[in-house]
C-alpha cells in the first residue's frame, strides 16, 4: 500500500493546511522576509523544521500525556505575548519612520541588512515562542492522530508534516516573486502597519486568556 494515498495521510495534510493558513506571527514573518528577499529560505527551513518537530511531539505522545501543563502553557503564552509586542513595536516603528524616503524604491534604498545570526534567532523565536504553534500543531494534531491506530497515526503525522512543508515553501515562492514587483514604499508601510496591529492584537488576546 502506498502510504501517501491513504485516508490518514490526506486527513493530516488537510488539517495541517487548514490550521497553518491563518495569518499569524510565523506567516507574517515569512511574508516580510520573502518580500525583502533576505534569508527567506533559511527562515522557511526553520519554520518547517519547527512544525515537523511539534507534529512529531504531538503524534508521538503529547496528546496521550494530556497536552501541556497549565504552568508551561502560561509561561509559553506570556513569553509569546512579550515577543509579539516587541515585534509589533518594530513594525510600527518602520511604519512611522520608513527606511526609504518618499518617492524612492525599496530596491534602491533597502533597510539595513539583517545578519544571518539575527535572522536565525528571529525565525526561532517566531516559531518556538508562538503559543498557537504549540497548541495547534502539537496538541491539536496529536489529539487528532488518536483517531487512527498504529501505524496510521504515523501516516497522519506524515501528512501533517507534508502540509506544513507545502505551505511554507509555497508562501516563500509567492513572496519572493512579489518582492521584485512591490517596490512602492507605501505598500511596505501598509504591510508594516498591518503586521504591527496584528501582532499587538494577538498578544492582547493571548494575555486575556491568562486572566
C-alpha positions as CSV (number, residue, x, y, z in Angstrom):
1,X,0.0,0.0,0.0
2,X,1.2,3.5,-0.9
3,X,1.3,5.5,2.4
4,X,0.8,8.7,0.5
5,X,-2.6,7.7,-0.9
6,X,-4.1,6.5,2.4
7,X,-7.0,8.5,4.0
8,X,-4.9,9.1,7.1
9,X,-2.3,10.9,5.1
10,X,-4.7,13.2,3.4
11,X,-6.6,13.8,6.7
12,X,-3.3,15.0,8.2
13,X,-2.5,17.1,5.1
14,X,-5.9,18.8,5.1
15,X,-5.9,19.5,8.8
16,X,-2.3,20.9,8.7
17,X,-3.1,23.3,5.8
18,X,-6.4,24.4,7.4
19,X,-4.6,25.4,10.6
20,X,-1.4,26.9,9.2
21,X,-3.1,29.1,6.5
22,X,-4.3,31.6,9.1
23,X,-2.1,34.7,9.1
24,X,-0.1,34.5,12.3
25,X,3.4,35.6,13.5
26,X,5.1,32.8,11.6
27,X,3.4,33.5,8.3
28,X,3.8,37.3,8.7
29,X,7.5,36.9,9.3
30,X,7.9,34.6,6.3
31,X,6.0,37.1,4.2
32,X,8.2,40.0,5.2
33,X,11.5,38.1,4.7
34,X,10.2,37.0,1.3
35,X,9.3,40.5,0.2
36,X,12.7,41.7,1.4
37,X,14.3,38.7,-0.3
38,X,16.5,38.3,2.7
39,X,17.3,35.0,4.4
40,X,14.0,33.7,3.1
41,X,14.8,30.0,2.6
42,X,16.7,29.9,5.9
43,X,13.5,31.3,7.6
44,X,11.3,28.8,5.7
45,X,13.6,25.9,6.7
46,X,13.4,26.8,10.4
47,X,9.6,27.2,10.2
48,X,9.2,23.8,8.5
49,X,11.6,22.0,10.9
50,X,9.8,23.6,13.9
51,X,6.4,22.4,12.6
52,X,7.6,18.9,11.8
53,X,9.2,18.6,15.3
54,X,6.0,19.8,17.0
55,X,3.9,17.4,14.9
56,X,6.2,14.6,15.9
57,X,5.9,15.5,19.6
58,X,2.1,15.7,19.4
59,X,1.6,12.5,17.4
60,X,4.4,10.7,19.4
61,X,3.0,11.3,22.8
62,X,2.0,14.7,23.9
63,X,-1.7,14.1,23.3
64,X,-1.6,10.8,25.3
65,X,0.0,12.8,28.2
66,X,-2.8,15.3,28.2
67,X,-1.1,18.2,26.5
68,X,0.9,21.0,28.1
69,X,0.6,21.6,31.8
70,X,-1.0,24.8,33.0
71,X,2.3,26.2,34.2
72,X,4.1,25.6,31.0
73,X,1.2,26.9,28.9
74,X,1.1,30.1,31.0
75,X,4.8,30.6,30.7
76,X,4.8,30.0,27.0
77,X,1.9,32.3,26.4
78,X,3.4,35.1,28.4
79,X,6.7,34.8,26.6
80,X,4.9,34.7,23.3
81,X,2.9,37.8,24.1
82,X,6.1,39.8,25.0
83,X,7.7,38.7,21.7
84,X,4.6,39.8,19.8
85,X,4.6,43.2,21.5
86,X,8.3,43.8,20.7
87,X,8.0,42.6,17.1
88,X,4.9,44.7,16.7
89,X,6.7,47.8,18.0
90,X,9.5,47.2,15.5
91,X,6.9,47.0,12.7
92,X,5.2,50.2,13.9
93,X,8.5,52.0,14.0
94,X,9.1,51.1,10.4
95,X,5.5,52.3,9.6
96,X,6.1,55.6,11.3
97,X,9.6,56.1,10.0
98,X,10.0,54.2,6.8
99,X,13.6,53.3,5.8
100,X,13.1,54.6,2.2
101,X,12.2,58.2,1.7
102,X,9.1,59.1,-0.2
103,X,9.4,58.6,-3.9
104,X,12.3,56.2,-3.7
105,X,12.0,52.4,-4.2
106,X,12.8,49.7,-1.7
107,X,15.1,48.2,-4.3
108,X,17.3,51.3,-4.4
109,X,17.4,52.0,-0.7
110,X,16.7,48.8,1.3
111,X,16.5,48.5,5.0
112,X,19.6,47.8,7.0
113,X,20.7,44.3,6.0
114,X,19.8,41.7,8.6
115,X,22.6,39.3,9.7
116,X,22.3,35.6,9.3
117,X,22.5,35.1,13.0
118,X,19.7,37.6,13.7
119,X,17.6,36.0,11.0
120,X,18.0,32.6,12.6
121,X,17.2,33.8,16.2
122,X,14.2,35.8,14.9
123,X,12.8,32.8,13.0
124,X,13.4,30.5,16.0
125,X,11.6,33.0,18.3
126,X,8.7,33.4,15.9
127,X,8.4,29.6,15.7
128,X,9.1,28.3,19.3
129,X,7.7,31.2,21.3
130,X,4.4,31.1,19.4
131,X,1.7,29.6,21.6
132,X,-0.5,28.9,18.6
133,X,2.2,26.8,17.1
134,X,2.3,24.6,20.2
135,X,-1.5,24.4,20.7
136,X,-2.5,23.9,17.0
137,X,0.5,21.9,15.8
138,X,1.4,19.7,18.8
139,X,-1.7,19.4,20.9
140,X,-4.4,19.6,18.3
141,X,-2.5,17.4,15.8
142,X,-1.6,15.0,18.5
143,X,-5.2,14.7,19.6
144,X,-6.5,14.3,16.0
145,X,-4.0,11.5,15.4
146,X,-5.6,9.5,18.2
147,X,-8.5,8.7,15.7
148,X,-6.0,6.4,13.9
149,X,-4.5,3.3,15.3
150,X,-0.8,2.5,14.6
151,X,0.7,2.7,12.1
152,X,-2.0,5.0,10.6
153,X,-1.3,7.6,13.2
154,X,2.2,8.0,11.9
155,X,0.9,8.3,8.4
156,X,-1.4,11.0,9.7
157,X,1.7,12.8,11.1
158,X,3.5,12.5,7.8
159,X,0.5,14.1,6.0
160,X,0.5,16.9,8.5
161,X,4.3,17.4,8.0
162,X,3.8,17.4,4.2
163,X,1.1,20.1,4.6
164,X,3.4,22.3,6.6
165,X,6.3,22.0,4.1
166,X,4.0,22.6,1.2
167,X,2.5,25.7,2.7
168,X,5.8,27.4,3.8
169,X,7.5,26.7,0.5
170,X,4.6,28.0,-1.5
171,X,4.4,31.1,0.7
172,X,8.1,31.7,0.3
173,X,7.9,31.3,-3.5
174,X,4.9,33.6,-3.7
175,X,6.5,36.3,-1.6
176,X,9.9,36.0,-3.4
177,X,8.1,36.5,-6.7
178,X,6.1,39.5,-5.4
179,X,9.2,41.0,-3.9
180,X,10.6,42.2,-7.2
181,X,7.3,43.9,-8.1
182,X,6.3,45.5,-4.8
183,X,8.7,48.5,-4.9
184,X,6.3,51.3,-3.8
185,X,7.2,52.5,-0.3
186,X,3.5,52.9,0.7
187,X,3.0,49.1,0.1
188,X,5.7,48.3,2.6
189,X,4.4,50.9,5.1
190,X,0.9,49.4,4.8
191,X,2.3,45.9,5.4
192,X,4.3,47.0,8.5
193,X,1.2,48.8,9.9
194,X,-1.0,45.7,9.4
195,X,1.7,43.4,10.9
196,X,2.0,45.7,14.0
197,X,-1.7,45.8,14.6
198,X,-2.0,42.0,14.1
199,X,0.9,41.3,16.5
200,X,-0.4,43.6,19.2
201,X,-3.9,42.2,18.8
202,X,-2.7,38.6,19.1
203,X,-0.6,39.5,22.1
204,X,-3.6,41.1,23.9
205,X,-5.8,38.1,23.0
206,X,-3.2,35.8,24.5
207,X,-2.8,37.8,27.7
208,X,-6.6,37.9,28.0
209,X,-6.7,34.2,28.0
210,X,-4.4,34.1,31.1
211,X,-6.9,36.2,33.2
